Each structure stands twice: as C-alpha cells, then as structure tokens.
PDB file of C-alpha atoms in Angstrom:
ATOM      1  CA  MET G 221     113.040  80.810 124.629  1.00 43.00           C
ATOM      2  CA  ASN G 222     109.748  82.683 124.597  1.00 41.00           C
ATOM      3  CA  LYS G 223     107.965  85.439 126.454  1.00 43.00           C
ATOM      4  CA  ILE G 224     106.407  83.180 129.053  1.00 42.00           C
ATOM      5  CA  ILE G 225     109.708  81.525 129.883  1.00 40.00           C
ATOM      6  CA  LYS G 226     111.361  84.921 130.145  1.00 41.00           C
ATOM      7  CA  ILE G 227     108.711  86.014 132.617  1.00 39.00           C
ATOM      8  CA  ILE G 228     109.156  82.895 134.722  1.00 40.00           C
ATOM      9  CA  ARG G 229     112.934  83.298 134.848  1.00 43.00           C
ATOM     10  CA  MET G 230     112.662  86.885 136.036  1.00 43.00           C
ATOM     11  CA  GLU G 231     113.439  87.421 139.693  1.00 45.00           C
ATOM     12  CA  ASP G 232     110.865  90.153 139.940  1.00 47.00           C
ATOM     13  CA  SER G 233     109.046  90.643 143.195  1.00 48.00           C
ATOM     14  CA  VAL G 234     106.162  92.189 141.274  1.00 51.00           C
ATOM     15  CA  LEU G 235     105.231  88.768 139.935  1.00 54.00           C
ATOM     16  CA  SER G 236     103.435  86.645 142.476  1.00 64.00           C
ATOM     17  CA  LYS G 237     104.258  82.993 142.955  1.00 72.00           C
ATOM     18  CA  GLU G 238     100.689  82.191 141.918  1.00 72.00           C
ATOM     19  CA  LEU G 239     101.138  83.990 138.581  1.00 69.00           C
ATOM     20  CA  ILE G 240     104.439  82.249 137.927  1.00 67.00           C
ATOM     21  CA  GLU G 241     102.893  78.880 138.689  1.00 72.00           C
ATOM     22  CA  ALA G 242      99.979  79.682 136.373  1.00 72.00           C
ATOM     23  CA  PHE G 243     102.362  80.320 133.484  1.00 71.00           C
ATOM     24  CA  ARG G 244     104.630  77.360 134.188  1.00 78.00           C
ATOM     25  CA  PRO G 245     102.518  74.658 132.465  1.00 82.00           C
ATOM     26  CA  ILE G 246     102.349  76.743 129.277  1.00 83.00           C
ATOM     27  CA  ALA G 247     106.098  77.300 129.355  1.00 84.00           C
ATOM     28  CA  GLU G 248     106.762  73.617 129.894  1.00 88.00           C
ATOM     29  CA  MET G 249     104.441  72.720 127.029  1.00 90.00           C
ATOM     30  CA  ASN G 250     106.227  75.146 124.694  1.00 90.00           C
ATOM     31  CA  ASN G 251     109.594  73.778 125.796  1.00 92.00           C
ATOM     32  CA  ALA G 252     108.403  70.292 124.897  1.00 94.00           C
ATOM     33  CA  ARG G 253     107.121  71.479 121.503  1.00 94.00           C
ATOM     34  CA  PHE G 254     110.439  73.199 120.851  1.00 95.00           C
ATOM     35  CA  ARG G 255     112.396  70.021 121.583  1.00 96.00           C
ATOM     36  CA  GLN G 256     110.067  67.996 119.370  1.00 96.00           C
ATOM     37  CA  VAL G 257     110.444  70.386 116.429  1.00 97.00           C
ATOM     38  CA  LYS G 258     114.218  70.478 116.911  1.00 97.00           C
ATOM     39  CA  THR G 259     114.290  66.674 116.713  1.00 97.00           C
ATOM     40  CA  MET G 260     112.099  66.707 113.597  1.00 97.00           C
ATOM     41  CA  LEU G 261     114.404  69.197 111.868  1.00 98.00           C
ATOM     42  CA  ALA G 262     117.420  67.036 112.623  1.00 98.00           C
ATOM     43  CA  GLY G 263     115.549  64.121 111.064  1.00 97.00           C
ATOM     44  CA  PHE G 264     114.651  66.113 107.945  1.00 97.00           C
ATOM     45  CA  ILE G 265     118.275  67.063 107.435  1.00 98.00           C
ATOM     46  CA  ALA G 266     119.558  63.552 108.078  1.00 98.00           C
ATOM     47  CA  THR G 267     117.130  61.974 105.605  1.00 97.00           C
ATOM     48  CA  GLN G 268     117.501  64.809 103.062  1.00 97.00           C
ATOM     49  CA  GLU G 269     113.757  65.474 103.080  1.00 97.00           C
ATOM     50  CA  ARG G 270     112.667  67.791 100.230  1.00 97.00           C
ATOM     51  CA  ASP G 271     108.906  68.094 100.722  1.00 97.00           C
ATOM     52  CA  ILE G 272     108.598  71.663 102.055  1.00 97.00           C
ATOM     53  CA  VAL G 273     104.832  71.501 102.563  1.00 96.00           C
ATOM     54  CA  TYR G 274     105.261  68.356 104.661  1.00 97.00           C
ATOM     55  CA  MET G 275     108.068  69.894 106.741  1.00 97.00           C
ATOM     56  CA  ASP G 276     106.147  73.153 107.231  1.00 96.00           C
ATOM     57  CA  GLU G 277     103.388  71.209 108.977  1.00 96.00           C
ATOM     58  CA  TYR G 278     105.840  70.433 111.766  1.00 96.00           C
ATOM     59  CA  MET G 279     107.987  73.555 111.745  1.00 97.00           C
ATOM     60  CA  ASP G 280     105.254  76.198 111.640  1.00 95.00           C
ATOM     61  CA  VAL G 281     104.212  75.347 115.193  1.00 95.00           C
ATOM     62  CA  LEU G 282     107.178  77.494 116.286  1.00 96.00           C
ATOM     63  CA  PHE G 283     105.278  80.609 115.255  1.00 94.00           C
ATOM     64  CA  ASP G 284     102.843  79.980 118.121  1.00 93.00           C
ATOM     65  CA  PHE G 285     105.475  80.993 120.684  1.00 92.00           C
ATOM     66  CA  MET G 286     108.245  82.751 118.759  1.00 93.00           C
ATOM     67  CA  ASP G 287     109.958  85.966 119.849  1.00 91.00           C
ATOM     68  CA  PRO G 288     112.578  88.019 117.960  1.00 92.00           C
ATOM     69  CA  GLN G 289     116.177  86.985 118.677  1.00 91.00           C
ATOM     70  CA  SER G 290     114.998  83.855 120.511  1.00 94.00           C
ATOM     71  CA  ASP G 291     116.119  80.234 120.316  1.00 95.00           C
ATOM     72  CA  THR G 292     112.825  79.569 118.562  1.00 96.00           C
ATOM     73  CA  GLU G 293     113.608  82.046 115.789  1.00 96.00           C
ATOM     74  CA  MET G 294     117.129  80.654 115.446  1.00 97.00           C
ATOM     75  CA  LEU G 295     115.707  77.141 115.003  1.00 97.00           C
ATOM     76  CA  MET G 296     113.383  78.382 112.270  1.00 97.00           C
ATOM     77  CA  ARG G 297     116.335  80.053 110.563  1.00 97.00           C
ATOM     78  CA  GLN G 298     118.199  76.734 110.664  1.00 98.00           C
ATOM     79  CA  TYR G 299     115.224  75.222 108.857  1.00 98.00           C
ATOM     80  CA  TYR G 300     115.336  77.933 106.199  1.00 98.00           C
ATOM     81  CA  ASP G 301     119.095  77.444 105.831  1.00 98.00           C
ATOM     82  CA  TYR G 302     118.393  73.798 105.117  1.00 98.00           C
ATOM     83  CA  ILE G 303     115.732  74.675 102.514  1.00 98.00           C
ATOM     84  CA  ALA G 304     118.312  76.963 100.863  1.00 98.00           C
ATOM     85  CA  THR G 305     120.468  73.925 100.089  1.00 97.00           C
ATOM     86  CA  PHE G 306     117.906  72.784  97.507  1.00 97.00           C
ATOM     87  CA  ASP G 307     115.564  75.779  96.910  1.00 97.00           C
ATOM     88  CA  ALA G 308     117.225  79.142  97.464  1.00 96.00           C
ATOM     89  CA  GLU G 309     114.202  81.160  96.344  1.00 94.00           C
ATOM     90  CA  LYS G 310     111.780  79.448  98.747  1.00 95.00           C
ATOM     91  CA  ALA G 311     114.295  79.934 101.565  1.00 97.00           C
ATOM     92  CA  ARG G 312     114.683  83.630 100.741  1.00 94.00           C
ATOM     93  CA  GLU G 313     110.925  84.170 100.673  1.00 92.00           C
ATOM     94  CA  ARG G 314     110.463  82.454 104.025  1.00 95.00           C
ATOM     95  CA  THR G 315     113.335  84.301 105.676  1.00 95.00           C
ATOM     96  CA  GLU G 316     111.993  87.647 104.495  1.00 92.00           C
ATOM     97  CA  ARG G 317     108.507  86.787 105.746  1.00 93.00           C
ATOM     98  CA  LEU G 318     109.947  85.715 109.097  1.00 95.00           C
ATOM     99  CA  GLU G 319     111.828  88.986 109.536  1.00 94.00           C
ATOM    100  CA  ASN G 320     108.754  90.928 108.489  1.00 92.00           C
ATOM    101  CA  ASP G 321     106.576  89.098 111.042  1.00 92.00           C
ATOM    102  CA  MET G 322     109.156  89.536 113.798  1.00 94.00           C
ATOM    103  CA  GLY G 323     109.245  93.325 113.375  1.00 93.00           C
ATOM    104  CA  TYR G 324     112.707  93.694 111.851  1.00 95.00           C
ATOM    105  CA  MET G 325     111.235  95.858 109.073  1.00 95.00           C
ATOM    106  CA  THR G 326     108.885  98.028 111.140  1.00 93.00           C
ATOM    107  CA  LYS G 327     111.211 101.000 111.600  1.00 92.00           C
ATOM    108  CA  ILE G 328     111.959 101.010 107.867  1.00 95.00           C
ATOM    109  CA  VAL G 329     108.227 101.158 107.143  1.00 96.00           C
ATOM    110  CA  TYR G 330     107.886 103.915 109.721  1.00 93.00           C
ATOM    111  CA  ALA G 331     110.671 105.883 108.035  1.00 94.00           C
ATOM    112  CA  ALA G 332     108.808 105.621 104.709  1.00 96.00           C
ATOM    113  CA  GLY G 333     105.684 106.916 106.410  1.00 95.00           C
ATOM    114  CA  LEU G 334     107.590 109.901 107.778  1.00 93.00           C
ATOM    115  CA  VAL G 335     108.947 110.724 104.321  1.00 96.00           C
ATOM    116  CA  ALA G 336     105.451 110.525 102.820  1.00 96.00           C
ATOM    117  CA  HIS G 337     103.972 112.616 105.619  1.00 94.00           C
ATOM    118  CA  LYS G 338     106.520 115.367 105.061  1.00 95.00           C
ATOM    119  CA  LEU G 339     106.391 115.368 101.250  1.00 97.00           C
ATOM    120  CA  HIS G 340     102.590 115.397 101.029  1.00 97.00           C
ATOM    121  CA  LYS G 341     102.006 117.811 103.899  1.00 95.00           C
ATOM    122  CA  GLY G 342      99.098 120.129 103.087  1.00 95.00           C
ATOM    123  CA  GLN G 343      97.843 118.035 100.160  1.00 95.00           C
ATOM    124  CA  THR G 344      94.229 116.870 100.053  1.00 93.00           C
ATOM    125  CA  ASP G 345      92.381 114.252  98.019  1.00 91.00           C
ATOM    126  CA  LYS G 346      89.498 114.950  95.645  1.00 87.00           C
ATOM    127  CA  GLY G 347      87.115 114.916  98.592  1.00 88.00           C
ATOM    128  CA  GLY G 348      89.098 117.548 100.479  1.00 91.00           C
ATOM    129  CA  HIS G 349      90.521 115.088 103.021  1.00 92.00           C
ATOM    130  CA  ASP G 350      94.122 115.038 104.216  1.00 94.00           C
ATOM    131  CA  TYR G 351      95.946 113.044 101.541  1.00 96.00           C
ATOM    132  CA  PHE G 352      98.262 111.173 103.886  1.00 95.00           C
ATOM    133  CA  GLU G 353      95.467 109.977 106.166  1.00 94.00           C
ATOM    134  CA  SER G 354      92.788 109.334 103.548  1.00 94.00           C
ATOM    135  CA  HIS G 355      94.931 107.651 100.917  1.00 96.00           C
ATOM    136  CA  LEU G 356      98.615 106.960 101.592  1.00 97.00           C
ATOM    137  CA  LEU G 357      98.018 105.500 105.036  1.00 96.00           C
ATOM    138  CA  LYS G 358      95.332 103.177 103.679  1.00 96.00           C
ATOM    139  CA  VAL G 359      97.392 102.029 100.693  1.00 97.00           C
ATOM    140  CA  ALA G 360     100.374 101.337 102.953  1.00 97.00           C
ATOM    141  CA  ASP G 361      98.216  99.488 105.477  1.00 96.00           C
ATOM    142  CA  ALA G 362      96.861  97.269 102.689  1.00 97.00           C
ATOM    143  CA  GLY G 363     100.390  96.102 101.844  1.00 96.00           C
ATOM    144  CA  PHE G 364     101.074  92.454 102.617  1.00 94.00           C
ATOM    145  CA  ASP G 365     104.756  92.888 103.451  1.00 94.00           C
ATOM    146  CA  TRP G 366     107.232  95.642 104.259  1.00 96.00           C
ATOM    147  CA  LYS G 367     108.091  96.443 100.646  1.00 97.00           C
ATOM    148  CA  GLU G 368     104.444  96.832  99.692  1.00 97.00           C
ATOM    149  CA  LYS G 369     103.923  99.085 102.702  1.00 97.00           C
ATOM    150  CA  ILE G 370     106.951 101.244 101.861  1.00 98.00           C
ATOM    151  CA  VAL G 371     105.933 101.607  98.221  1.00 98.00           C
ATOM    152  CA  GLY G 372     102.360 102.201  99.364  1.00 98.00           C
ATOM    153  CA  PHE G 373     103.484 105.188 101.404  1.00 98.00           C
ATOM    154  CA  LEU G 374     105.730 106.560  98.661  1.00 98.00           C
ATOM    155  CA  HIS G 375     103.949 105.599  95.432  1.00 97.00           C
ATOM    156  CA  ASP G 376     102.706 109.143  94.675  1.00 97.00           C
ATOM    157  CA  ALA G 377     105.748 111.085  95.890  1.00 97.00           C
ATOM    158  CA  SER G 378     107.585 111.623  92.597  1.00 95.00           C
ATOM    159  CA  GLU G 379     104.300 112.078  90.747  1.00 93.00           C
ATOM    160  CA  ASP G 380     102.711 114.661  93.051  1.00 93.00           C
ATOM    161  CA  CYS G 381     105.699 116.313  94.728  1.00 94.00           C
ATOM    162  CA  ASP G 382     108.655 118.190  93.282  1.00 91.00           C
ATOM    163  CA  VAL G 383     111.094 115.294  93.739  1.00 96.00           C
ATOM    164  CA  THR G 384     112.590 112.501  91.654  1.00 96.00           C
ATOM    165  CA  VAL G 385     112.418 108.836  92.596  1.00 97.00           C
ATOM    166  CA  GLU G 386     116.107 108.980  93.522  1.00 97.00           C
ATOM    167  CA  ASP G 387     115.350 111.977  95.764  1.00 97.00           C
ATOM    168  CA  VAL G 388     112.654 109.901  97.465  1.00 98.00           C
ATOM    169  CA  MET G 389     115.045 106.994  97.995  1.00 97.00           C
ATOM    170  CA  ASN G 390     117.686 109.296  99.448  1.00 97.00           C
ATOM    171  CA  LEU G 391     115.120 110.802 101.817  1.00 97.00           C
ATOM    172  CA  LEU G 392     114.138 107.279 102.834  1.00 97.00           C
ATOM    173  CA  ASP G 393     117.782 106.365 103.508  1.00 96.00           C
ATOM    174  CA  GLU G 394     118.201 109.482 105.659  1.00 95.00           C
ATOM    175  CA  GLU G 395     115.007 108.821 107.607  1.00 93.00           C
ATOM    176  CA  ILE G 396     115.925 105.190 108.220  1.00 93.00           C
ATOM    177  CA  SER G 397     119.320 106.248 109.589  1.00 92.00           C
ATOM    178  CA  ARG G 398     117.713 108.816 111.855  1.00 89.00           C
ATOM    179  CA  VAL G 399     115.156 106.379 113.220  1.00 87.00           C
ATOM    180  CA  VAL G 400     117.544 103.460 113.664  1.00 86.00           C
ATOM    181  CA  ASP G 401     120.573 105.385 114.952  1.00 79.00           C
ATOM    182  CA  ASN G 402     118.562 107.354 117.494  1.00 70.00           C
ATOM    183  CA  PRO G 403     116.405 104.733 119.170  1.00 61.00           C
ATOM    184  CA  LYS G 404     114.091 105.616 122.004  1.00 60.00           C
ATOM    185  CA  GLU G 405     114.216 103.647 125.224  1.00 56.00           C
ATOM    186  CA  HIS G 406     110.533 102.758 125.005  1.00 53.00           C
ATOM    187  CA  TRP G 407     109.025 102.678 121.507  1.00 51.00           C
ATOM    188  CA  TYR G 408     105.554 102.203 122.937  1.00 51.00           C
ATOM    189  CA  ASP G 409     105.761 105.708 124.464  1.00 54.00           C
ATOM    190  CA  GLU G 410     106.263 107.318 121.075  1.00 59.00           C
ATOM    191  CA  GLU G 411     103.357 109.298 119.621  1.00 64.00           C
ATOM    192  CA  TRP G 412     103.947 107.831 116.146  1.00 62.00           C
ATOM    193  CA  TRP G 413     103.084 104.371 117.388  1.00 67.00           C
ATOM    194  CA  GLU G 414      99.793 105.419 118.916  1.00 65.00           C
ATOM    195  CA  GLU G 415      98.996 107.749 116.016  1.00 77.00           C
ATOM    196  CA  TRP G 416      99.219 105.391 113.043  1.00 86.00           C
ATOM    197  CA  MET G 417     101.986 102.796 113.095  1.00 86.00           C
ATOM    198  CA  GLU G 418     100.099 100.323 115.265  1.00 83.00           C
ATOM    199  CA  ASP G 419      97.765  99.771 112.300  1.00 83.00           C
ATOM    200  CA  ILE G 420     100.562  99.473 109.740  1.00 90.00           C
ATOM    201  CA  ALA G 421     103.123  96.985 111.040  1.00 88.00           C
ATOM    202  CA  VAL G 422     103.990  94.711 113.942  1.00 88.00           C
ATOM    203  CA  TYR G 423     105.748  96.096 116.995  1.00 85.00           C
ATOM    204  CA  PRO G 424     109.390  96.896 116.107  1.00 87.00           C
ATOM    205  CA  CYS G 425     112.192  94.549 117.032  1.00 87.00           C
ATOM    206  CA  THR G 426     115.245  96.103 118.699  1.00 85.00           C
ATOM    207  CA  VAL G 427     117.245  94.957 115.671  1.00 90.00           C
ATOM    208  CA  THR G 428     116.413  96.506 112.292  1.00 92.00           C
ATOM    209  CA  HIS G 429     116.861  94.838 108.923  1.00 93.00           C
ATOM    210  CA  VAL G 430     119.540  96.434 106.740  1.00 93.00           C
ATOM    211  CA  MET G 431     118.097  97.021 103.293  1.00 94.00           C
ATOM    212  CA  THR G 432     120.208  95.401 100.584  1.00 94.00           C
ATOM    213  CA  ILE G 433     121.148  97.010  97.274  1.00 95.00           C
ATOM    214  CA  GLU G 434     118.806  94.568  95.516  1.00 95.00           C
ATOM    215  CA  GLU G 435     115.898  95.460  97.804  1.00 95.00           C
ATOM    216  CA  ARG G 436     116.531  99.166  97.374  1.00 97.00           C
ATOM    217  CA  ASP G 437     116.610  98.759  93.587  1.00 97.00           C
ATOM    218  CA  GLU G 438     113.388  96.732  93.691  1.00 97.00           C
ATOM    219  CA  ILE G 439     111.600  99.495  95.602  1.00 98.00           C
ATOM    220  CA  LYS G 440     113.053 102.184  93.356  1.00 98.00           C
ATOM    221  CA  THR G 441     111.934 100.356  90.215  1.00 98.00           C
ATOM    222  CA  ALA G 442     108.393  99.968  91.546  1.00 98.00           C
ATOM    223  CA  LEU G 443     108.214 103.670  92.450  1.00 98.00           C
ATOM    224  CA  THR G 444     109.406 104.613  88.964  1.00 97.00           C
ATOM    225  CA  LEU G 445     106.769 102.433  87.301  1.00 97.00           C
ATOM    226  CA  LEU G 446     104.029 103.849  89.537  1.00 97.00           C
ATOM    227  CA  ASN G 447     104.718 107.405  88.341  1.00 96.00           C
ATOM    228  CA  HIS G 448     102.424 107.746  85.314  1.00 93.00           C
ATOM    229  CA  HIS G 449     104.586 110.593  83.997  1.00 92.00           C
ATOM    230  CA  THR G 450     107.222 107.985  83.079  1.00 91.00           C
ATOM    231  CA  ALA G 451     104.886 106.349  80.534  1.00 93.00           C
ATOM    232  CA  PRO G 452     103.747 107.831  77.188  1.00 93.00           C
ATOM    233  CA  SER G 453     100.120 106.796  77.763  1.00 94.00           C
ATOM    234  CA  ARG G 454      97.823 105.467  80.465  1.00 93.00           C
ATOM    235  CA  GLU G 455      97.599 102.133  78.652  1.00 94.00           C
ATOM    236  CA  GLU G 456     101.383 101.785  78.546  1.00 96.00           C
ATOM    237  CA  TYR G 457     101.513 102.822  82.213  1.00 96.00           C
ATOM    238  CA  ILE G 458      99.235  99.925  83.204  1.00 96.00           C
ATOM    239  CA  ASN G 459     101.085  97.505  80.923  1.00 95.00           C
ATOM    240  CA  ARG G 460     104.432  98.354  82.517  1.00 96.00           C
ATOM    241  CA  ILE G 461     103.021  97.899  86.009  1.00 97.00           C
ATOM    242  CA  SER G 462     101.591  94.523  84.963  1.00 96.00           C
ATOM    243  CA  SER G 463     105.104  93.154  84.492  1.00 94.00           C
ATOM    244  CA  ASN G 464     106.374  94.119  87.967  1.00 96.00           C
ATOM    245  CA  LEU G 465     104.865  92.189  90.874  1.00 96.00           C
ATOM    246  CA  LEU G 466     105.644  94.759  93.574  1.00 97.00           C
ATOM    247  CA  ALA G 467     104.305  97.713  91.578  1.00 98.00           C
ATOM    248  CA  LEU G 468     101.287  95.654  90.506  1.00 98.00           C
ATOM    249  CA  LYS G 469     100.271  94.744  94.063  1.00 98.00           C
ATOM    250  CA  VAL G 470     100.642  98.322  95.289  1.00 98.00           C
ATOM    251  CA  LYS G 471      98.692  99.679  92.319  1.00 98.00           C
ATOM    252  CA  LEU G 472      95.853  97.290  93.112  1.00 98.00           C
ATOM    253  CA  ASN G 473      95.807  98.608  96.683  1.00 97.00           C
ATOM    254  CA  ASP G 474      95.910 102.147  95.300  1.00 97.00           C
ATOM    255  CA  LEU G 475      92.979 101.499  92.958  1.00 97.00           C
ATOM    256  CA  ARG G 476      90.899  99.850  95.686  1.00 97.00           C
ATOM    257  CA  ASN G 477      91.159 103.015  97.727  1.00 95.00           C
ATOM    258  CA  ASN G 478      90.524 105.275  94.734  1.00 94.00           C
ATOM    259  CA  LEU G 479      87.419 103.265  93.800  1.00 94.00           C
ATOM    260  CA  ASP G 480      85.776 104.381  97.046  1.00 92.00           C
ATOM    261  CA  ILE G 481      83.680 107.220  95.677  1.00 90.00           C
ATOM    262  CA  THR G 482      82.205 107.907  99.123  1.00 88.00           C
ATOM    263  CA  ARG G 483      85.383 109.910  99.782  1.00 87.00           C
ATOM    264  CA  ILE G 484      83.938 112.569  97.450  1.00 87.00           C
ATOM    265  CA  PRO G 485      80.940 114.432  98.985  1.00 89.00           C
ATOM    266  CA  ASP G 486      79.367 115.504  95.674  1.00 88.00           C
ATOM    267  CA  PRO G 487      80.764 113.370  92.830  1.00 89.00           C
ATOM    268  CA  THR G 488      80.470 114.747  89.302  1.00 91.00           C
ATOM    269  CA  GLU G 489      80.175 112.987  85.950  1.00 92.00           C
ATOM    270  CA  LYS G 490      83.931 113.396  85.621  1.00 91.00           C
ATOM    271  CA  ASP G 491      84.406 111.568  88.925  1.00 89.00           C
ATOM    272  CA  TYR G 492      82.162 108.691  87.815  1.00 93.00           C
ATOM    273  CA  ALA G 493      84.006 108.455  84.492  1.00 93.00           C
ATOM    274  CA  ARG G 494      87.324 108.239  86.348  1.00 93.00           C
ATOM    275  CA  ILE G 495      85.910 105.477  88.564  1.00 94.00           C
ATOM    276  CA  GLU G 496      84.934 103.485  85.474  1.00 95.00           C
ATOM    277  CA  ARG G 497      88.470 103.838  84.135  1.00 95.00           C
ATOM    278  CA  TYR G 498      89.842 102.662  87.482  1.00 95.00           C
ATOM    279  CA  LYS G 499      87.559  99.608  87.360  1.00 96.00           C
ATOM    280  CA  GLN G 500      88.874  98.629  83.938  1.00 96.00           C
ATOM    281  CA  GLU G 501      92.474  99.095  85.066  1.00 96.00           C
ATOM    282  CA  TYR G 502      91.795  97.086  88.191  1.00 96.00           C
ATOM    283  CA  GLU G 503      90.407  94.181  86.150  1.00 96.00           C
ATOM    284  CA  THR G 504      93.443  94.310  83.849  1.00 96.00           C
ATOM    285  CA  LEU G 505      95.852  94.193  86.770  1.00 96.00           C
ATOM    286  CA  ILE G 506      93.942  91.409  88.538  1.00 96.00           C
ATOM    287  CA  GLU G 507      94.226  89.334  85.378  1.00 95.00           C
ATOM    288  CA  ALA G 508      97.956  90.110  85.202  1.00 94.00           C
ATOM    289  CA  LEU G 509      98.383  89.078  88.844  1.00 95.00           C
ATOM    290  CA  ASP G 510      96.539  85.815  88.216  1.00 93.00           C
ATOM    291  CA  ASN G 511      98.838  85.081  85.279  1.00 89.00           C
ATOM    292  CA  ILE G 512     101.942  85.697  87.370  1.00 87.00           C
ATOM    293  CA  VAL G 513     100.669  83.495  90.197  1.00 82.00           C
ATOM    294  CA  ASN G 514      99.718  80.694  87.801  1.00 81.00           C
ATOM    295  CA  ASP G 515     103.120  80.874  86.078  1.00 75.00           C
ATOM    296  CA  HIS G 516     104.772  80.251  89.448  1.00 65.00           C
TER     297      HIS G 516
END
C-alpha cells in the first residue's frame, strides 16, 4: 500500500531483519490509518455527506503515506469520484492536483522544458545571461501546477522565436511522445533530472497523464495571450491576460523575475523605466487575480 510496506514485503537479503522490524510499526500504523479512512469514506457516502472541508480533514491523511498507483491513491480517487456526484468542478480540481503531486505530469513538464531549451538556444537576457537558465527555468519553477510550469517554459517562444503558437504546441506533442514512448529504465540516472528537473517537478511516475483536448486548448490560449504581438497595445495585452487565470498566473511569475534588476550589471535609465512599467502591470494583474479569487 505504501513504500514502507513494499520494503517489508520484499524478500531481499540486502535488508536486515533489524531494519525490517524497525519499519514494521510504521507500516502497521499506516495500515490502521488506511482502514480508518476507508471506513470514514464509506460512512460519508452512506450518509450523503456534502461538507467537503469536513471530509478533507479525514481524507487528507492519506497524503502522508501515498504512492502512485497504490491502494492509497485509489481510495483517494474513490473519494473524488464521490465528490463528483455533487460538485464536478471541485472533484476535477482535486483529481488534477492529485495527479500533479503524484508525478503523472512530470514528463510532460520536462518535454516543455526541452522544447524551450531548443527554441531559445543561444539567446541571452538583458544582463547577458543564458535566457533559459536565467528566466524560463525560474518562471517555470514558480508555477504552482503542471500547466503553469509548461506555460512558464513556453511563454516567450512564439514572441521571441520564429514559430507560431501552434508550432510550439506541435513541438510539445512531439517531445511528449518521444519522452513517454522511449522511457529509460532508471530516470534518476538521466542527466536532465540532475541538471534542472529536480527543482521543477516531483519525481516522475511510471504512468504519464494523457493531455486532453481541453487541456491542450487551455495551454494554447494562454500562450497566445502571453505573446504581446497579438495585442494592439501594451494596455490591451495586460487586459486580455487579466481575463485568463492561467495566463495571468504565469505573467505574474514572469514579471516577478523581470523585476529583479540585479540581473543587469549596469542598469540604464531605460532599464529603470521598464521596471516601473512592470511594477504597474504587476499591481494591475494582482488586483485582477484578487477579483477572480473573490468571485469564486
């Protein structure tokens, strides 16, 4: 059911009896917690409980000892299936967060990073630093979930490289297929993991999430809005972003990084003027984010 139990069940001579005995109490405790939560879920369903905050207090304990593809994850999915019977949106949000936390999205995020690395190769920021490392990597890392990380990696591609947003999405599809269809035996031996992915996302699950048409369209829309060439003015550019939650969150991460003037060794008056503009845009987008959150 969890990593500790898996270790104990292994007939591996490398593990000493003392080590197995040391882990046994923890495994037994987690088994007991699992049974308790399973009983609670059955009770919630039987009584048609609708208070999600109340139920979360009992169910979230599973995250303390959950592994991908485990009985523990399956029990949590049963809980989300139950929530879907009366609040489909809350169930969808929780399921997506679960898959993100379990590493089902990691290889997709990695594929986006590879696309960005290739498209922006040789580009530098205003301080002369490698653009991928100094900016794109940081914006992606600041993303809360897999979509924000993907858009963080790719948000400047159609604006700064000779490609359309659809080109970028096609490159992403190709890279995802290459990464997923040609898995390595040990991901932890891969240079990409040690080089930058360990700071971007959780360790990848053996199973990878299949991006839906809706998710692909959501990412594509955000990338389109984040290309300032698609708007007639900077003001309209910010206004459009304000109405799209995914683009808005990524733009805030983008501006936070761009506001770091220490990246520029000898800033000029033009640089300081640009920073002031970024500050105003940041405040506008923060207000827009607050309005969206309050509306929900």
